[in-house]
Amino acid sequence: MPDLDSLDRTELIRLIRELLRQIEELRKQIEELRRKEHRSAAPFSKGKRKEHPKRPGRKPGEGNFRRRSEPTTCPGTPPVDVPVRQAQCPFCGGRLEPERVEDASVTDIPAQPQPVVSLFQVHVCRCRRCGKTVRGTHPGVAPDQYGATAHRVGPRVKAAAHSLHYGHGVPVRRLPAILREMAGIAVTQSALTQDALKQAEGPVGAAYQELREQVRQARVVYTDDTSWRIGGDGAYLMAFDTHDATVYQVRTHHGNEQVRELVPGDYGGTLVTDRGTSYEAEELSAVEQHKCLSHLIRNVSEVVEMKTGRAKAFGLQLKGLLQQANQLWRKQREAKIPDYDAQAARIDQELTEHLRIRRLRDRDNQRLLDGIGLQHDQGRVLNFLYKPEVEPTNNRAERALRPAVIARKVSQCSKTQRGADAFAAFTSVARTAIKRGAATVTQTLHTLRLSAPPPNSA
């Protein structure tokens, strides 16, 4: 704000007009926000339509178009014969001759879904000497399956329920109704929750620990975090994404200690992050890092939008160089560029010159120079141009967080730390199974359950 005592009448009038203009813009924004409060149909709409939106569907010449594969029919079910009943051509009246027989099918679900029930008659004997009982054993019957818990649902039902909840974001309170509707199976929410906690400390937890170890050995790790709650208290959901695995963890704090649980201080790959302070700790100084280019461009754009005149020049040039680097990487990924190395070296040289240490008049521009310049000096801005396996942004980690963000909206996060650990374990296994092309998440969870040793094995 300029000193009003040093301004003459003309400058005061200009300042008043500028303030009036800003007041009018703020009034419009307030009015728009008030109107948005009454819009419940699309609360996340930006309020603007694209002038030339893309048409939905696959574009001509893009992607692979394949016919649906023929489904497997039940053995012994003969096909229904569909002959041509017309004797003459309905178009011209000519004689019709047989040419070929085409297969067509309709896949549906049973009208009344019936679960498969396996009944076991467990024999019980009593010792005449000590009076204790001995029960018959079978792989399909648990040792403690008697009395009030004699009738249980099978492992495939539980795997399907956990797949719906952790793999596809269905709230656990909706699972009993869905299973009753689609499979005719009665199960309680409590039974599913208790089984999830048990499996998270058993086979699913063991698979989760293996995934965590694989992250430590990956060449590139993309990480990001979002807010979470444990029993109503604030927490952090952290995502670590690699080429073939996605791992989550929920912690009450987000510092370098929590990051180093997955990415230790002697990590030999590249860690792609945003500009969070947790990654700037001394304990992670030896880890090669890359700062998300989208975050850097966004930081520069926020400063450029506030500036006028010559104060915009520094940010515009910096933003342009970062965008050039991003476009060069994308073009190289789509098709090899003959002079790629020369263009990368030119952009690197120009950015180094632009971020050289000096004193700028504008404080915001100085902040950009100091912050991004330090990251560039440490090799954390353009290293993706020299390492093909490193992507310029941490968008992979942001995409990995989206299913969890949806789950947060419908489930109110976790009630206990044990539940948060179960969420991290199951979601990590489910997302990794999808990434690795598993047939279904249900089959993955069911296989893990079957691979676990029986409870009474030593």
Short mmCIF file of C-alpha atoms in Angstrom, two decimals:
data_model
loop_
_atom_site.label_atom_id
_atom_site.label_comp_id
_atom_site.label_asym_id
_atom_site.label_seq_id
_atom_site.Cartn_x
_atom_site.Cartn_y
_atom_site.Cartn_z
CA MET A 1 0.00 0.00 0.00
CA PRO A 2 1.61 3.34 -1.03
CA ASP A 3 2.03 6.24 1.39
CA LEU A 4 -1.10 8.36 0.94
CA ASP A 5 0.63 11.53 2.16
CA SER A 6 3.12 11.37 -0.71
CA LEU A 7 0.48 11.03 -3.46
CA ASP A 8 -0.92 13.95 -5.40
CA ARG A 9 -4.56 14.40 -6.39
CA THR A 10 -4.25 12.54 -9.72
CA GLU A 11 -2.63 9.50 -8.16
CA LEU A 12 -5.22 9.46 -5.37
CA ILE A 13 -8.04 9.45 -7.91
CA ARG A 14 -6.37 6.59 -9.81
CA LEU A 15 -5.92 4.64 -6.56
CA ILE A 16 -9.58 5.18 -5.58
CA ARG A 17 -10.75 3.95 -8.98
CA GLU A 18 -8.59 0.84 -8.69
CA LEU A 19 -9.95 0.11 -5.21
CA LEU A 20 -13.52 0.59 -6.44
CA ARG A 21 -12.83 -1.87 -9.26
CA GLN A 22 -11.47 -4.44 -6.83
CA ILE A 23 -14.45 -3.96 -4.51
CA GLU A 24 -16.82 -4.59 -7.43
CA GLU A 25 -14.96 -7.78 -8.37
CA LEU A 26 -15.13 -9.00 -4.78
CA ARG A 27 -18.86 -8.31 -4.67
CA LYS A 28 -19.33 -10.42 -7.79
CA GLN A 29 -17.32 -13.25 -6.27
CA ILE A 30 -19.34 -13.11 -3.05
CA GLU A 31 -22.57 -13.23 -5.02
CA GLU A 32 -21.32 -16.18 -7.05
CA LEU A 33 -20.37 -18.05 -3.88
CA ARG A 34 -23.82 -17.41 -2.42
CA ARG A 35 -25.43 -18.84 -5.52
CA LYS A 36 -23.21 -21.92 -5.41
CA GLU A 37 -24.49 -22.70 -1.91
CA HIS A 38 -27.86 -23.56 -3.45
CA ARG A 39 -26.42 -25.74 -6.21
CA SER A 40 -26.40 -29.29 -4.91
CA ALA A 41 -26.50 -31.12 -8.24
CA ALA A 42 -22.90 -30.33 -9.23
CA PRO A 43 -21.03 -28.90 -6.23
CA PHE A 44 -17.62 -29.33 -7.90
CA SER A 45 -18.54 -27.63 -11.16
CA LYS A 46 -16.23 -24.79 -12.21
CA GLY A 47 -19.17 -22.92 -13.71
CA LYS A 48 -17.73 -22.74 -17.23
CA ARG A 49 -18.39 -24.93 -20.24
CA LYS A 50 -15.73 -25.77 -22.77
CA GLU A 51 -16.23 -24.00 -26.08
CA HIS A 52 -15.37 -27.11 -28.07
CA PRO A 53 -15.81 -30.18 -25.84
CA LYS A 54 -14.62 -33.57 -27.04
CA ARG A 55 -17.21 -36.04 -28.20
CA PRO A 56 -17.61 -39.05 -25.88
CA GLY A 57 -16.44 -42.49 -26.89
CA ARG A 58 -13.50 -43.92 -28.78
CA LYS A 59 -12.20 -41.67 -31.54
CA PRO A 60 -11.92 -43.08 -35.09
CA GLY A 61 -8.55 -44.71 -35.61
CA GLU A 62 -7.59 -44.57 -31.93
CA GLY A 63 -7.16 -47.59 -29.70
CA ASN A 64 -7.85 -51.24 -30.36
CA PHE A 65 -11.43 -52.20 -31.16
CA ARG A 66 -12.09 -55.86 -30.43
CA ARG A 67 -15.28 -57.83 -30.41
CA ARG A 68 -16.47 -59.25 -27.11
CA SER A 69 -15.02 -62.70 -26.52
CA GLU A 70 -17.40 -65.64 -26.64
CA PRO A 71 -18.52 -66.58 -23.10
CA THR A 72 -18.16 -70.06 -21.68
CA THR A 73 -21.50 -71.88 -21.62
CA CYS A 74 -22.59 -74.47 -19.10
CA PRO A 75 -21.63 -78.05 -20.07
CA GLY A 76 -24.45 -80.00 -21.62
CA THR A 77 -26.49 -76.90 -22.52
CA PRO A 78 -27.34 -77.12 -26.23
CA PRO A 79 -27.49 -73.90 -28.24
CA VAL A 80 -30.86 -72.55 -29.27
CA ASP A 81 -31.37 -72.86 -33.01
CA VAL A 82 -32.61 -69.65 -34.67
CA PRO A 83 -33.56 -70.44 -38.30
CA VAL A 84 -34.65 -68.05 -41.02
CA ARG A 85 -38.39 -68.52 -41.24
CA GLN A 86 -38.99 -66.45 -44.36
CA ALA A 87 -39.22 -68.42 -47.59
CA GLN A 88 -38.46 -65.42 -49.78
CA CYS A 89 -36.30 -62.29 -49.46
CA PRO A 90 -38.31 -59.60 -47.65
CA PHE A 91 -36.63 -56.92 -49.80
CA CYS A 92 -36.99 -58.23 -53.36
CA GLY A 93 -38.87 -61.54 -53.11
CA GLY A 94 -35.96 -63.68 -54.34
CA ARG A 95 -35.17 -67.25 -53.21
CA LEU A 96 -33.07 -67.56 -50.04
CA GLU A 97 -30.09 -69.94 -49.85
CA PRO A 98 -28.19 -71.01 -46.66
CA GLU A 99 -24.89 -69.15 -46.28
CA ARG A 100 -23.57 -69.41 -42.70
CA VAL A 101 -24.46 -69.84 -39.01
CA GLU A 102 -23.46 -67.09 -36.55
CA ASP A 103 -23.06 -67.44 -32.78
CA ALA A 104 -24.82 -64.98 -30.47
CA SER A 105 -25.15 -65.15 -26.70
CA VAL A 106 -26.80 -63.42 -23.75
CA THR A 107 -25.10 -63.57 -20.36
CA ASP A 108 -27.33 -63.05 -17.33
CA ILE A 109 -27.54 -63.87 -13.63
CA PRO A 110 -29.93 -66.41 -12.04
CA ALA A 111 -33.40 -65.14 -11.22
CA GLN A 112 -33.07 -66.41 -7.65
CA PRO A 113 -29.39 -66.53 -6.60
CA GLN A 114 -28.69 -69.58 -4.50
CA PRO A 115 -25.47 -69.85 -2.49
CA VAL A 116 -23.49 -73.08 -2.44
CA VAL A 117 -23.83 -74.58 1.04
CA SER A 118 -21.43 -77.29 2.21
CA LEU A 119 -22.80 -79.19 5.19
CA PHE A 120 -20.34 -81.01 7.46
CA GLN A 121 -21.38 -83.57 10.03
CA VAL A 122 -18.59 -83.28 12.55
CA HIS A 123 -18.30 -86.32 14.78
CA VAL A 124 -17.52 -85.69 18.44
CA CYS A 125 -16.08 -88.31 20.79
CA ARG A 126 -15.60 -88.16 24.54
CA CYS A 127 -12.75 -89.75 26.45
CA ARG A 128 -13.93 -92.22 29.08
CA ARG A 129 -10.91 -91.55 31.26
CA CYS A 130 -10.63 -87.71 31.38
CA GLY A 131 -14.04 -86.74 30.01
CA LYS A 132 -12.67 -84.38 27.34
CA THR A 133 -14.12 -84.27 23.83
CA VAL A 134 -12.33 -84.78 20.53
CA ARG A 135 -13.86 -83.39 17.33
CA GLY A 136 -13.35 -84.57 13.80
CA THR A 137 -11.14 -82.36 11.63
CA HIS A 138 -11.58 -81.18 8.05
CA PRO A 139 -9.81 -78.43 6.04
CA GLY A 140 -13.15 -76.73 5.47
CA VAL A 141 -14.13 -76.59 9.14
CA ALA A 142 -12.40 -74.30 11.64
CA PRO A 143 -11.33 -75.79 14.99
CA ASP A 144 -13.59 -73.37 16.90
CA GLN A 145 -16.56 -73.74 14.54
CA TYR A 146 -19.28 -75.07 16.83
CA GLY A 147 -22.11 -73.82 18.99
CA ALA A 148 -23.24 -70.30 18.16
CA THR A 149 -20.61 -70.01 15.40
CA ALA A 150 -21.22 -73.39 13.78
CA HIS A 151 -22.66 -71.88 10.60
CA ARG A 152 -20.37 -69.43 8.83
CA VAL A 153 -19.84 -67.94 5.40
CA GLY A 154 -16.99 -69.23 3.27
CA PRO A 155 -13.69 -67.60 2.37
CA ARG A 156 -14.82 -66.61 -1.13
CA VAL A 157 -17.74 -64.62 0.28
CA LYS A 158 -15.41 -62.74 2.60
CA ALA A 159 -12.92 -62.14 -0.20
CA ALA A 160 -15.70 -60.74 -2.41
CA ALA A 161 -16.88 -58.45 0.39
CA HIS A 162 -13.37 -57.14 1.06
CA SER A 163 -12.87 -56.66 -2.69
CA LEU A 164 -16.01 -54.53 -2.91
CA HIS A 165 -15.03 -52.48 0.14
CA TYR A 166 -11.28 -51.98 -0.21
CA GLY A 167 -10.91 -52.49 -3.94
CA HIS A 168 -13.99 -50.67 -5.23
CA GLY A 169 -14.93 -48.27 -2.43
CA VAL A 170 -18.30 -49.71 -1.41
CA PRO A 171 -19.08 -48.71 2.22
CA VAL A 172 -18.90 -51.70 4.54
CA ARG A 173 -22.37 -50.92 5.90
CA ARG A 174 -23.76 -51.58 2.39
CA LEU A 175 -22.10 -54.96 1.93
CA PRO A 176 -24.68 -57.15 3.77
CA ALA A 177 -27.51 -55.82 1.60
CA ILE A 178 -25.48 -56.23 -1.61
CA LEU A 179 -24.47 -59.80 -0.79
CA ARG A 180 -28.07 -60.66 0.10
CA GLU A 181 -29.35 -59.12 -3.13
CA MET A 182 -26.75 -60.55 -5.50
CA ALA A 183 -25.86 -63.90 -3.90
CA GLY A 184 -28.60 -64.68 -1.40
CA ILE A 185 -26.10 -64.76 1.49
CA ALA A 186 -26.81 -63.33 4.94
CA VAL A 187 -23.81 -61.83 6.72
CA THR A 188 -23.37 -59.04 9.24
CA GLN A 189 -21.20 -55.94 8.98
CA SER A 190 -19.47 -56.89 12.23
CA ALA A 191 -18.44 -60.30 10.89
CA LEU A 192 -16.85 -58.72 7.82
CA THR A 193 -15.03 -56.11 9.90
CA GLN A 194 -13.66 -58.66 12.34
CA ASP A 195 -12.48 -60.86 9.49
CA ALA A 196 -10.75 -57.90 7.81
CA LEU A 197 -8.86 -57.08 11.01
CA LYS A 198 -7.86 -60.73 11.37
CA GLN A 199 -6.67 -61.04 7.77
CA ALA A 200 -4.77 -57.74 7.99
CA GLU A 201 -2.73 -59.30 10.77
CA GLY A 202 -2.44 -62.57 8.84
CA PRO A 203 -1.97 -63.36 5.13
CA VAL A 204 -3.01 -59.94 3.81
CA GLY A 205 -0.69 -58.27 6.30
CA ALA A 206 2.18 -60.53 5.18
CA ALA A 207 1.54 -59.62 1.54
CA TYR A 208 1.42 -55.95 2.55
CA GLN A 209 4.84 -56.19 4.19
CA GLU A 210 6.23 -57.73 1.01
CA LEU A 211 4.87 -54.81 -1.00
CA ARG A 212 6.50 -52.34 1.39
CA GLU A 213 9.82 -54.09 0.89
CA GLN A 214 9.38 -53.93 -2.90
CA VAL A 215 8.88 -50.17 -2.69
CA ARG A 216 12.26 -49.82 -0.99
CA GLN A 217 13.87 -51.65 -3.93
CA ALA A 218 12.07 -49.78 -6.75
CA ARG A 219 13.98 -47.56 -9.16
CA VAL A 220 11.45 -44.71 -8.91
CA VAL A 221 8.89 -43.98 -6.17
CA TYR A 222 6.12 -41.38 -6.55
CA THR A 223 4.61 -40.21 -3.27
CA ASP A 224 1.83 -37.91 -2.09
CA ASP A 225 -0.48 -37.64 0.89
CA THR A 226 -3.95 -36.50 1.88
CA SER A 227 -5.82 -35.95 5.11
CA TRP A 228 -7.36 -38.86 7.03
CA ARG A 229 -8.96 -39.41 10.42
CA ILE A 230 -8.48 -42.03 13.09
CA GLY A 231 -11.25 -42.00 15.66
CA GLY A 232 -12.10 -38.43 14.66
CA ASP A 233 -8.55 -37.15 15.13
CA GLY A 234 -6.49 -35.80 12.25
CA ALA A 235 -4.10 -38.13 10.45
CA TYR A 236 -2.41 -38.56 7.05
CA LEU A 237 -2.92 -41.14 4.34
CA MET A 238 0.34 -41.53 2.43
CA ALA A 239 0.62 -43.20 -0.99
CA PHE A 240 3.79 -44.63 -2.53
CA ASP A 241 3.44 -45.64 -6.16
CA THR A 242 5.98 -47.57 -8.25
CA HIS A 243 5.96 -49.22 -11.65
CA ASP A 244 4.24 -52.38 -10.39
CA ALA A 245 3.04 -51.68 -6.85
CA THR A 246 0.99 -49.18 -4.85
CA VAL A 247 1.42 -49.00 -1.08
CA TYR A 248 -0.52 -46.93 1.47
CA GLN A 249 0.07 -46.17 5.10
CA VAL A 250 -1.89 -44.12 7.66
CA ARG A 251 0.03 -42.16 10.27
CA THR A 252 -0.87 -39.48 12.80
CA HIS A 253 2.10 -37.38 11.60
CA HIS A 254 3.69 -36.70 8.23
CA GLY A 255 7.39 -36.10 8.74
CA ASN A 256 10.59 -37.50 7.36
CA GLU A 257 10.34 -40.37 9.87
CA GLN A 258 7.12 -41.57 8.25
CA VAL A 259 8.55 -41.14 4.74
CA ARG A 260 11.66 -43.12 5.67
CA GLU A 261 9.50 -46.08 6.67
CA LEU A 262 9.15 -46.75 2.92
CA VAL A 263 12.00 -44.67 1.46
CA PRO A 264 15.04 -44.98 3.75
CA GLY A 265 17.86 -42.48 3.89
CA ASP A 266 20.09 -44.76 1.78
CA TYR A 267 17.45 -45.32 -0.92
CA GLY A 268 19.18 -45.87 -4.25
CA GLY A 269 16.41 -44.79 -6.63
CA THR A 270 14.63 -41.51 -7.37
CA LEU A 271 11.91 -40.11 -5.11
CA VAL A 272 9.34 -37.94 -6.94
CA THR A 273 7.54 -35.58 -4.56
CA ASP A 274 5.77 -32.27 -4.23
CA ARG A 275 7.36 -29.35 -2.38
CA GLY A 276 6.44 -30.58 1.09
CA THR A 277 8.86 -29.78 3.88
CA SER A 278 8.99 -33.43 5.03
CA TYR A 279 11.14 -34.31 2.04
CA GLU A 280 13.63 -31.49 2.71
CA ALA A 281 14.83 -32.99 5.99
CA GLU A 282 18.51 -33.65 6.52
CA GLU A 283 17.79 -37.36 6.88
CA LEU A 284 16.66 -37.47 3.22
CA SER A 285 19.38 -35.22 1.82
CA ALA A 286 21.26 -38.19 0.35
CA VAL A 287 18.19 -39.44 -1.52
CA GLU A 288 17.97 -38.38 -5.16
CA GLN A 289 14.70 -36.47 -5.56
CA HIS A 290 12.66 -34.88 -8.32
CA LYS A 291 10.19 -32.12 -7.60
CA CYS A 292 6.85 -32.39 -9.38
CA LEU A 293 6.90 -30.08 -12.39
CA SER A 294 3.17 -29.40 -12.14
CA HIS A 295 3.57 -28.09 -8.60
CA LEU A 296 6.44 -25.83 -9.68
CA ILE A 297 4.47 -24.45 -12.64
CA ARG A 298 1.46 -23.89 -10.39
CA ASN A 299 3.58 -21.98 -7.87
CA VAL A 300 4.96 -19.77 -10.62
CA SER A 301 1.51 -19.18 -12.15
CA GLU A 302 0.11 -18.01 -8.81
CA VAL A 303 2.81 -15.33 -8.64
CA VAL A 304 2.44 -14.32 -12.29
CA GLU A 305 -1.31 -13.78 -11.92
CA MET A 306 -0.71 -11.21 -9.16
CA LYS A 307 1.90 -9.20 -11.05
CA THR A 308 1.69 -6.49 -13.67
CA GLY A 309 4.21 -4.85 -15.98
CA ARG A 310 7.85 -5.82 -15.69
CA ALA A 311 7.23 -7.83 -12.53
CA LYS A 312 5.54 -10.51 -14.70
CA ALA A 313 8.61 -11.06 -16.87
CA PHE A 314 10.59 -13.22 -14.45
CA GLY A 315 7.71 -15.61 -13.76
CA LEU A 316 6.61 -15.82 -17.39
CA GLN A 317 10.07 -16.80 -18.56
CA LEU A 318 10.47 -19.32 -15.75
CA LYS A 319 7.07 -20.85 -16.48
CA GLY A 320 7.86 -21.02 -20.19
CA LEU A 321 11.12 -22.91 -19.62
CA LEU A 322 9.44 -25.45 -17.33
CA GLN A 323 6.66 -25.99 -19.86
CA GLN A 324 9.21 -26.44 -22.65
CA ALA A 325 10.93 -29.15 -20.62
CA ASN A 326 7.61 -30.89 -20.01
CA GLN A 327 6.64 -30.78 -23.70
CA LEU A 328 10.07 -32.05 -24.76
CA TRP A 329 9.75 -35.05 -22.46
CA ARG A 330 6.28 -35.85 -23.77
CA LYS A 331 7.38 -35.62 -27.40
CA GLN A 332 10.35 -37.88 -26.70
CA ARG A 333 8.04 -40.44 -25.10
CA GLU A 334 5.70 -40.44 -28.09
CA ALA A 335 8.44 -40.58 -30.73
CA LYS A 336 12.21 -40.38 -30.58
CA ILE A 337 13.51 -36.85 -31.25
CA PRO A 338 16.84 -36.78 -33.15
CA ASP A 339 18.25 -33.73 -31.32
CA TYR A 340 16.66 -34.52 -27.95
CA ASP A 341 19.93 -34.28 -26.02
CA ALA A 342 20.75 -30.91 -27.56
CA GLN A 343 17.31 -29.49 -26.77
CA ALA A 344 17.47 -30.82 -23.20
CA ALA A 345 20.90 -29.24 -22.71
CA ARG A 346 19.65 -25.91 -24.09
CA ILE A 347 16.67 -25.80 -21.73
CA ASP A 348 18.89 -26.77 -18.81
CA GLN A 349 21.39 -24.03 -19.66
CA GLU A 350 18.71 -21.35 -20.06
CA LEU A 351 17.03 -22.36 -16.79
CA THR A 352 20.38 -22.29 -14.98
CA GLU A 353 21.05 -18.80 -16.31
CA HIS A 354 17.57 -17.60 -15.41
CA LEU A 355 17.84 -18.98 -11.84
CA ARG A 356 21.32 -17.61 -11.17
CA ILE A 357 21.83 -16.09 -7.74
CA ARG A 358 20.96 -12.40 -7.73
CA ARG A 359 18.77 -9.83 -5.98
CA LEU A 360 15.36 -9.03 -7.47
CA ARG A 361 13.18 -6.05 -6.63
CA ASP A 362 9.96 -8.04 -6.30
CA ARG A 363 9.80 -10.15 -3.13
CA ASP A 364 7.54 -12.81 -4.65
CA ASN A 365 9.86 -13.25 -7.61
CA GLN A 366 12.79 -13.41 -5.19
CA ARG A 367 11.03 -16.18 -3.31
CA LEU A 368 10.58 -18.15 -6.54
CA LEU A 369 14.23 -17.58 -7.46
CA ASP A 370 15.50 -18.75 -4.09
CA GLY A 371 13.17 -21.74 -3.74
CA ILE A 372 13.18 -23.18 -7.25
CA GLY A 373 16.78 -22.11 -7.80
CA LEU A 374 17.90 -24.16 -4.81
CA GLN A 375 16.02 -27.21 -6.09
CA HIS A 376 17.57 -26.75 -9.54
CA ASP A 377 21.06 -26.46 -8.07
CA GLN A 378 20.44 -29.80 -6.32
CA GLY A 379 19.40 -31.43 -9.61
CA ARG A 380 15.75 -31.87 -8.62
CA VAL A 381 13.97 -29.94 -11.39
CA LEU A 382 15.10 -31.22 -14.80
CA ASN A 383 16.58 -34.61 -13.92
CA PHE A 384 13.64 -36.30 -15.69
CA LEU A 385 15.12 -35.10 -19.00
CA TYR A 386 18.14 -37.32 -18.43
CA LYS A 387 16.42 -40.33 -16.83
CA PRO A 388 13.71 -41.89 -19.04
CA GLU A 389 12.26 -43.88 -16.12
CA VAL A 390 11.42 -40.68 -14.17
CA GLU A 391 8.20 -38.85 -15.04
CA PRO A 392 8.10 -35.03 -14.72
CA THR A 393 5.20 -35.02 -12.23
CA ASN A 394 3.98 -37.07 -9.28
CA ASN A 395 0.57 -37.48 -10.90
CA ARG A 396 0.85 -41.24 -10.43
CA ALA A 397 0.73 -40.78 -6.66
CA GLU A 398 -2.18 -38.33 -6.94
CA ARG A 399 -4.12 -40.85 -9.03
CA ALA A 400 -3.35 -43.52 -6.45
CA LEU A 401 -4.96 -41.34 -3.77
CA ARG A 402 -8.24 -40.82 -5.65
CA PRO A 403 -9.91 -44.12 -4.63
CA ALA A 404 -8.93 -43.46 -1.02
CA VAL A 405 -10.35 -39.93 -1.21
CA ILE A 406 -13.66 -41.36 -2.42
CA ALA A 407 -13.60 -43.89 0.41
CA ARG A 408 -12.96 -41.05 2.85
CA LYS A 409 -16.11 -39.27 1.72
CA VAL A 410 -18.39 -42.27 2.26
CA SER A 411 -16.81 -44.04 5.23
CA GLN A 412 -15.62 -41.28 7.60
CA CYS A 413 -12.12 -42.85 7.53
CA SER A 414 -11.03 -45.20 10.36
CA LYS A 415 -12.23 -45.62 13.93
CA THR A 416 -9.00 -47.11 15.32
CA GLN A 417 -5.35 -47.39 14.35
CA ARG A 418 -5.90 -51.10 13.87
CA GLY A 419 -8.66 -50.33 11.38
CA ALA A 420 -6.44 -47.80 9.62
CA ASP A 421 -3.70 -50.42 9.29
CA ALA A 422 -6.23 -52.87 7.85
CA PHE A 423 -7.39 -50.26 5.35
CA ALA A 424 -3.79 -49.61 4.27
CA ALA A 425 -3.00 -53.32 3.92
CA PHE A 426 -6.13 -54.34 2.01
CA THR A 427 -6.14 -51.27 -0.24
CA SER A 428 -2.45 -51.74 -1.08
CA VAL A 429 -2.99 -55.39 -2.01
CA ALA A 430 -6.13 -54.56 -4.02
CA ARG A 431 -4.66 -51.64 -5.98
CA THR A 432 -1.48 -53.58 -6.69
CA ALA A 433 -3.50 -56.56 -7.94
CA ILE A 434 -5.38 -54.29 -10.35
CA LYS A 435 -2.12 -52.72 -11.52
CA ARG A 436 -0.58 -56.12 -12.18
CA GLY A 437 -3.53 -57.25 -14.26
CA ALA A 438 -5.13 -59.71 -11.86
CA ALA A 439 -8.34 -61.30 -13.09
CA THR A 440 -10.24 -60.05 -10.03
CA VAL A 441 -9.34 -58.63 -6.64
CA THR A 442 -11.60 -61.27 -5.12
CA GLN A 443 -9.48 -64.04 -6.55
CA THR A 444 -6.30 -62.38 -5.26
CA LEU A 445 -7.65 -62.09 -1.71
CA HIS A 446 -9.05 -65.62 -1.83
CA THR A 447 -5.69 -67.02 -2.96
CA LEU A 448 -3.91 -65.21 -0.13
CA ARG A 449 -6.35 -66.66 2.39
CA LEU A 450 -5.88 -70.20 1.08
CA SER A 451 -2.09 -69.84 1.06
CA ALA A 452 -2.02 -69.04 4.78
CA PRO A 453 -1.11 -71.93 7.11
CA PRO A 454 -3.95 -73.31 9.26
CA PRO A 455 -4.29 -71.77 12.74
CA ASN A 456 -3.26 -74.95 14.57
CA SER A 457 -0.11 -75.53 12.46
CA ALA A 458 3.20 -75.11 14.21
#
